[in-house]
Every structure is written in structure tokens, then in C-alpha cells.
mmCIF file of C-alpha atoms in Angstrom:
data_model
loop_
_atom_site.group_PDB
_atom_site.id
_atom_site.type_symbol
_atom_site.label_atom_id
_atom_site.label_comp_id
_atom_site.label_asym_id
_atom_site.label_seq_id
_atom_site.Cartn_x
_atom_site.Cartn_y
_atom_site.Cartn_z
ATOM 1 C CA MET A 1369 -10.322 6.900 22.233
ATOM 2 C CA LEU A 1370 -12.603 4.167 23.131
ATOM 3 C CA GLU A 1371 -15.346 5.436 21.443
ATOM 4 C CA ARG A 1372 -12.974 5.243 18.109
ATOM 5 C CA LEU A 1373 -13.001 1.426 18.855
ATOM 6 C CA LYS A 1374 -17.064 1.076 19.232
ATOM 7 C CA PRO A 1375 -18.624 -0.732 16.210
ATOM 8 C CA LYS A 1376 -21.963 0.785 14.919
ATOM 9 C CA LEU A 1377 -23.439 -3.001 15.059
ATOM 10 C CA TYR A 1378 -22.128 -5.912 16.153
ATOM 11 C CA VAL A 1379 -23.257 -9.478 14.983
ATOM 12 C CA ASP A 1380 -22.235 -13.263 15.013
ATOM 13 C CA SER A 1381 -21.412 -13.514 11.468
ATOM 14 C CA ILE A 1382 -21.947 -11.580 7.856
ATOM 15 C CA PHE A 1383 -25.212 -14.058 7.098
ATOM 16 C CA TYR A 1384 -26.803 -12.172 10.489
ATOM 17 C CA LEU A 1385 -26.661 -8.881 8.750
ATOM 18 C CA ASP A 1386 -30.090 -7.204 7.978
ATOM 19 C CA LEU A 1387 -30.201 -5.495 4.468
ATOM 20 C CA GLU A 1388 -32.786 -4.093 4.511
ATOM 21 C CA GLN A 1389 -32.114 -2.269 7.642
ATOM 22 C CA LEU A 1390 -28.714 -0.879 6.016
ATOM 23 C CA LYS A 1391 -30.814 0.241 3.094
ATOM 24 C CA LYS A 1392 -32.845 2.421 5.454
ATOM 25 C CA LEU A 1393 -29.777 3.847 6.755
ATOM 26 C CA ASN A 1394 -29.046 4.540 3.148
ATOM 27 C CA ILE A 1395 -25.804 2.098 3.044
ATOM 28 C CA LYS A 1396 -24.728 1.638 -0.731
ATOM 29 C CA GLY A 1397 -21.314 0.166 -0.375
ATOM 30 C CA PHE A 1398 -19.450 -2.558 1.847
ATOM 31 C CA ILE A 1399 -15.623 -2.430 2.168
ATOM 32 C CA ILE A 1400 -15.128 -6.224 3.759
ATOM 33 C CA ASP A 1401 -12.416 -7.659 4.739
ATOM 34 C CA ILE A 1402 -11.520 -11.493 3.748
ATOM 35 C CA ASP A 1403 -9.368 -12.967 6.473
ATOM 36 C CA ASN A 1404 -11.644 -14.547 9.554
ATOM 37 C CA THR A 1405 -14.465 -12.185 8.146
ATOM 38 C CA LEU A 1406 -15.987 -13.936 4.707
ATOM 39 C CA VAL A 1407 -13.512 -17.240 5.013
ATOM 40 C CA GLU A 1408 -11.406 -18.608 7.934
ATOM 41 C CA TRP A 1409 -7.662 -17.541 7.571
ATOM 42 C CA GLU A 1410 -6.076 -20.546 5.807
ATOM 43 C CA GLU A 1411 -8.880 -20.996 3.299
ATOM 44 C CA LYS A 1412 -7.948 -20.012 -0.286
ATOM 45 C CA THR A 1413 -11.567 -19.363 -1.828
ATOM 46 C CA ALA A 1414 -15.052 -18.301 -0.367
ATOM 47 C CA SER A 1415 -17.313 -20.989 0.359
ATOM 48 C CA ASP A 1416 -20.369 -21.217 -2.004
ATOM 49 C CA ARG A 1417 -22.605 -19.747 1.012
ATOM 50 C CA VAL A 1418 -20.460 -16.435 0.759
ATOM 51 C CA LYS A 1419 -20.212 -16.341 -2.699
ATOM 52 C CA THR A 1420 -24.005 -16.458 -2.644
ATOM 53 C CA TRP A 1421 -24.150 -13.690 -0.123
ATOM 54 C CA LEU A 1422 -21.997 -11.406 -1.790
ATOM 55 C CA ARG A 1423 -23.841 -11.950 -5.749
ATOM 56 C CA ASN A 1424 -26.990 -11.235 -3.355
ATOM 57 C CA LEU A 1425 -25.172 -7.867 -2.111
ATOM 58 C CA GLU A 1426 -25.035 -7.350 -5.583
ATOM 59 C CA LEU A 1427 -28.552 -8.129 -6.688
ATOM 60 C CA GLU A 1428 -29.289 -6.197 -3.781
ATOM 61 C CA GLY A 1429 -27.865 -3.093 -5.344
ATOM 62 C CA PHE A 1430 -25.322 -2.669 -2.895
ATOM 63 C CA LYS A 1431 -21.406 -2.056 -4.457
ATOM 64 C CA VAL A 1432 -18.703 -4.101 -2.642
ATOM 65 C CA CYS A 1433 -14.665 -3.769 -2.354
ATOM 66 C CA LEU A 1434 -12.636 -6.437 -0.538
ATOM 67 C CA VAL A 1435 -10.225 -4.693 1.681
ATOM 68 C CA SER A 1436 -7.102 -6.747 3.079
ATOM 69 C CA ASN A 1437 -4.097 -6.291 5.081
ATOM 70 C CA ASN A 1438 -3.021 -9.292 3.538
ATOM 71 C CA THR A 1439 -0.632 -10.010 0.486
ATOM 72 C CA GLU A 1440 -1.327 -9.034 -3.262
ATOM 73 C CA ASP A 1441 -0.945 -13.141 -3.988
ATOM 74 C CA ARG A 1442 -3.615 -14.299 -0.979
ATOM 75 C CA VAL A 1443 -6.017 -11.101 -2.280
ATOM 76 C CA VAL A 1444 -5.615 -11.649 -5.872
ATOM 77 C CA LYS A 1445 -6.409 -15.296 -5.565
ATOM 78 C CA PHE A 1446 -9.011 -15.299 -3.171
ATOM 79 C CA ASN A 1447 -10.976 -12.748 -5.408
ATOM 80 C CA GLU A 1448 -10.112 -15.146 -8.805
ATOM 81 C CA GLU A 1449 -13.587 -16.087 -9.128
ATOM 82 C CA LEU A 1450 -15.748 -13.180 -7.789
ATOM 83 C CA LYS A 1451 -14.178 -10.791 -9.589
ATOM 84 C CA LEU A 1452 -14.592 -7.862 -6.929
ATOM 85 C CA PRO A 1453 -12.922 -4.269 -6.792
ATOM 86 C CA THR A 1454 -10.393 -5.235 -4.115
ATOM 87 C CA ILE A 1455 -7.350 -3.702 -2.006
ATOM 88 C CA HIS A 1456 -4.482 -5.592 -0.774
ATOM 89 C CA ARG A 1457 -1.614 -4.599 1.894
ATOM 90 C CA ALA A 1458 -4.241 -1.861 3.028
ATOM 91 C CA VAL A 1459 -2.165 -0.915 6.040
ATOM 92 C CA LYS A 1460 -5.708 -0.992 8.126
ATOM 93 C CA PRO A 1461 -6.526 1.152 10.496
ATOM 94 C CA ARG A 1462 -4.667 3.683 8.006
ATOM 95 C CA VAL A 1463 -7.671 5.596 6.189
ATOM 96 C CA SER A 1464 -5.688 5.579 2.468
ATOM 97 C CA ALA A 1465 -7.334 1.897 1.632
ATOM 98 C CA PHE A 1466 -11.048 2.910 2.524
ATOM 99 C CA HIS A 1467 -10.629 6.411 0.759
ATOM 100 C CA LYS A 1468 -9.539 4.257 -2.095
ATOM 101 C CA ALA A 1469 -12.264 1.920 -1.508
ATOM 102 C CA MET A 1470 -15.019 4.567 -1.566
ATOM 103 C CA GLU A 1471 -13.822 5.685 -4.988
ATOM 104 C CA LEU A 1472 -13.889 2.295 -6.301
ATOM 105 C CA MET A 1473 -17.223 1.776 -5.634
ATOM 106 C CA GLY A 1474 -18.438 5.741 -5.981
ATOM 107 C CA THR A 1475 -19.718 5.834 -2.410
ATOM 108 C CA THR A 1476 -19.091 8.683 0.619
ATOM 109 C CA PRO A 1477 -18.479 8.253 4.178
ATOM 110 C CA GLU A 1478 -22.352 8.446 4.699
ATOM 111 C CA THR A 1479 -22.766 5.162 2.367
ATOM 112 C CA THR A 1480 -20.350 3.028 3.172
ATOM 113 C CA ALA A 1481 -20.374 0.541 5.563
ATOM 114 C CA VAL A 1482 -17.325 -1.500 6.685
ATOM 115 C CA ILE A 1483 -17.559 -5.058 7.823
ATOM 116 C CA GLY A 1484 -14.693 -6.852 9.489
ATOM 117 C CA ASP A 1485 -13.619 -9.214 12.586
ATOM 118 C CA GLN A 1486 -10.839 -6.724 14.145
ATOM 119 C CA LEU A 1487 -11.643 -3.717 16.484
ATOM 120 C CA PHE A 1488 -8.216 -2.274 15.677
ATOM 121 C CA THR A 1489 -7.961 -2.488 12.104
ATOM 122 C CA ASP A 1490 -11.675 -2.725 10.633
ATOM 123 C CA VAL A 1491 -13.360 -0.946 13.182
ATOM 124 C CA LEU A 1492 -10.723 2.106 14.036
ATOM 125 C CA GLY A 1493 -10.353 2.611 10.259
ATOM 126 C CA GLY A 1494 -14.105 2.950 9.692
ATOM 127 C CA ASN A 1495 -14.593 4.719 12.625
ATOM 128 C CA ARG A 1496 -11.855 7.377 11.762
ATOM 129 C CA LEU A 1497 -13.755 8.312 8.331
ATOM 130 C CA ASN A 1498 -17.412 8.136 10.413
ATOM 131 C CA LEU A 1499 -18.435 5.091 8.313
ATOM 132 C CA PHE A 1500 -20.809 2.354 9.733
ATOM 133 C CA THR A 1501 -18.653 -0.307 11.295
ATOM 134 C CA ILE A 1502 -19.675 -3.732 11.362
ATOM 135 C CA LEU A 1503 -17.803 -6.089 14.071
ATOM 136 C CA VAL A 1504 -18.349 -9.701 13.357
ATOM 137 C CA ILE A 1505 -16.639 -12.744 15.208
ATOM 138 C CA PRO A 1506 -13.638 -14.055 13.570
ATOM 139 C CA LEU A 1507 -14.447 -17.292 11.909
ATOM 140 C CA GLY A 1508 -11.525 -19.050 12.875
ATOM 141 C CA ASN A 1509 -8.654 -19.246 15.428
ATOM 142 C CA GLU A 1510 -5.984 -19.752 12.964
ATOM 143 C CA GLU A 1511 -4.091 -16.634 12.518
ATOM 144 C CA LEU A 1512 -0.724 -14.730 12.862
ATOM 145 C CA ASN A 1513 0.927 -14.643 16.394
ATOM 146 C CA TRP A 1514 0.798 -11.098 16.172
ATOM 147 C CA THR A 1515 -2.736 -10.992 15.605
ATOM 148 C CA LYS A 1516 -3.270 -13.518 18.534
ATOM 149 C CA PHE A 1517 -1.900 -11.195 20.729
ATOM 150 C CA VAL A 1518 -4.027 -8.430 19.622
ATOM 151 C CA ARG A 1519 -7.328 -10.618 19.865
ATOM 152 C CA LYS A 1520 -6.264 -10.836 23.672
ATOM 153 C CA ILE A 1521 -6.260 -6.914 23.996
ATOM 154 C CA GLU A 1522 -9.584 -6.555 21.776
ATOM 155 C CA LYS A 1523 -11.238 -8.926 24.136
ATOM 156 C CA VAL A 1524 -10.798 -6.224 27.187
ATOM 157 C CA VAL A 1525 -11.770 -3.436 25.002
ATOM 158 C CA LEU A 1526 -14.457 -4.885 23.797
ATOM 159 C CA LYS A 1527 -16.223 -5.693 26.899
ATOM 160 C CA ARG A 1528 -15.995 -2.015 27.780
ATOM 161 C CA VAL A 1529 -17.100 -0.677 24.389
ATOM 162 C CA LEU A 1530 -20.500 -2.643 24.295
ATOM 163 C CA HIS A 1531 -21.530 -2.039 27.467
#
């Protein structure tokens, strides 16, 4: 079971990803979480740095789909300027949203990476479909109480899966 929680890659943030290395691994599309992955939980829009990074992904030939467990209102508002394919209320780690995202991007499990900040949603969901999973350090501490509780368990699990 712990193997399902092990990310293929663990980086400080999206800005530390080596896109050339990911191209060599035949990654063509990214399923990306929003909250505490691209922006802190309470941020309504992407920073200029995040917008530039996302545009650069597309310029480099990657497809992008934002997949969030958050509400439609939250995801639509966040995506107003970005105009990327999105899925809200994804119910990660269930795999249906991951399948839908790959369909929207025209990618396969072998060519898709998941980027997120949570082991039990982003990494587990991606690993269930053998996607290339990338865990980032959460951007902020502001979260729902349930997520705060799960983070405590994640810390213990993360120590075990990374060693």
C-alpha cells in the first residue's frame, strides 16, 4: 500500500521541475492541482510568476488540465484569465477525474504527469493509474481542518515512502 503513496518525484515547488527531463520521460501533459500547489489556499488568482510558468508549459509543447477537489466557483474564478481545461469537485483520489483530464488533453497514462501537494489525493490518484506523480511542498498552512488533520498523517507516511 505504501508504494501507492510514493511520488515518482518530490520537489520544493513547480518552479524546480526540469521540463527537459520530463520531455525525455515522454511526458506530454500535466494534471495540476490548484490549492497549495499553484497558489496558497486562499488566493483567488494565479500570480504573474505562475501564469508565466503555465504559459511556458504550453510554449514547450505540454498540455495542461487543472484538476481540483474544490468547488466550481473556486476553480472557474481561478481559471478566468488562464482559460485552461479544468475539472472541479474531482473527488481525488478517485480516478474518473484523471481519466477525464487525459481525455481533454489527448494524453495517455504513459505520457501524463500529476503535480500536487497531497499524498492521499494527487499522488495516490495518479499512482492508481500509473501516471508520473510529482509531489510539491504545500505553499501555505491555511487549509480546511480535515486537510490539516490529514497533513499530520502525510508527514509520517512521507518519511517512510521517501526512505
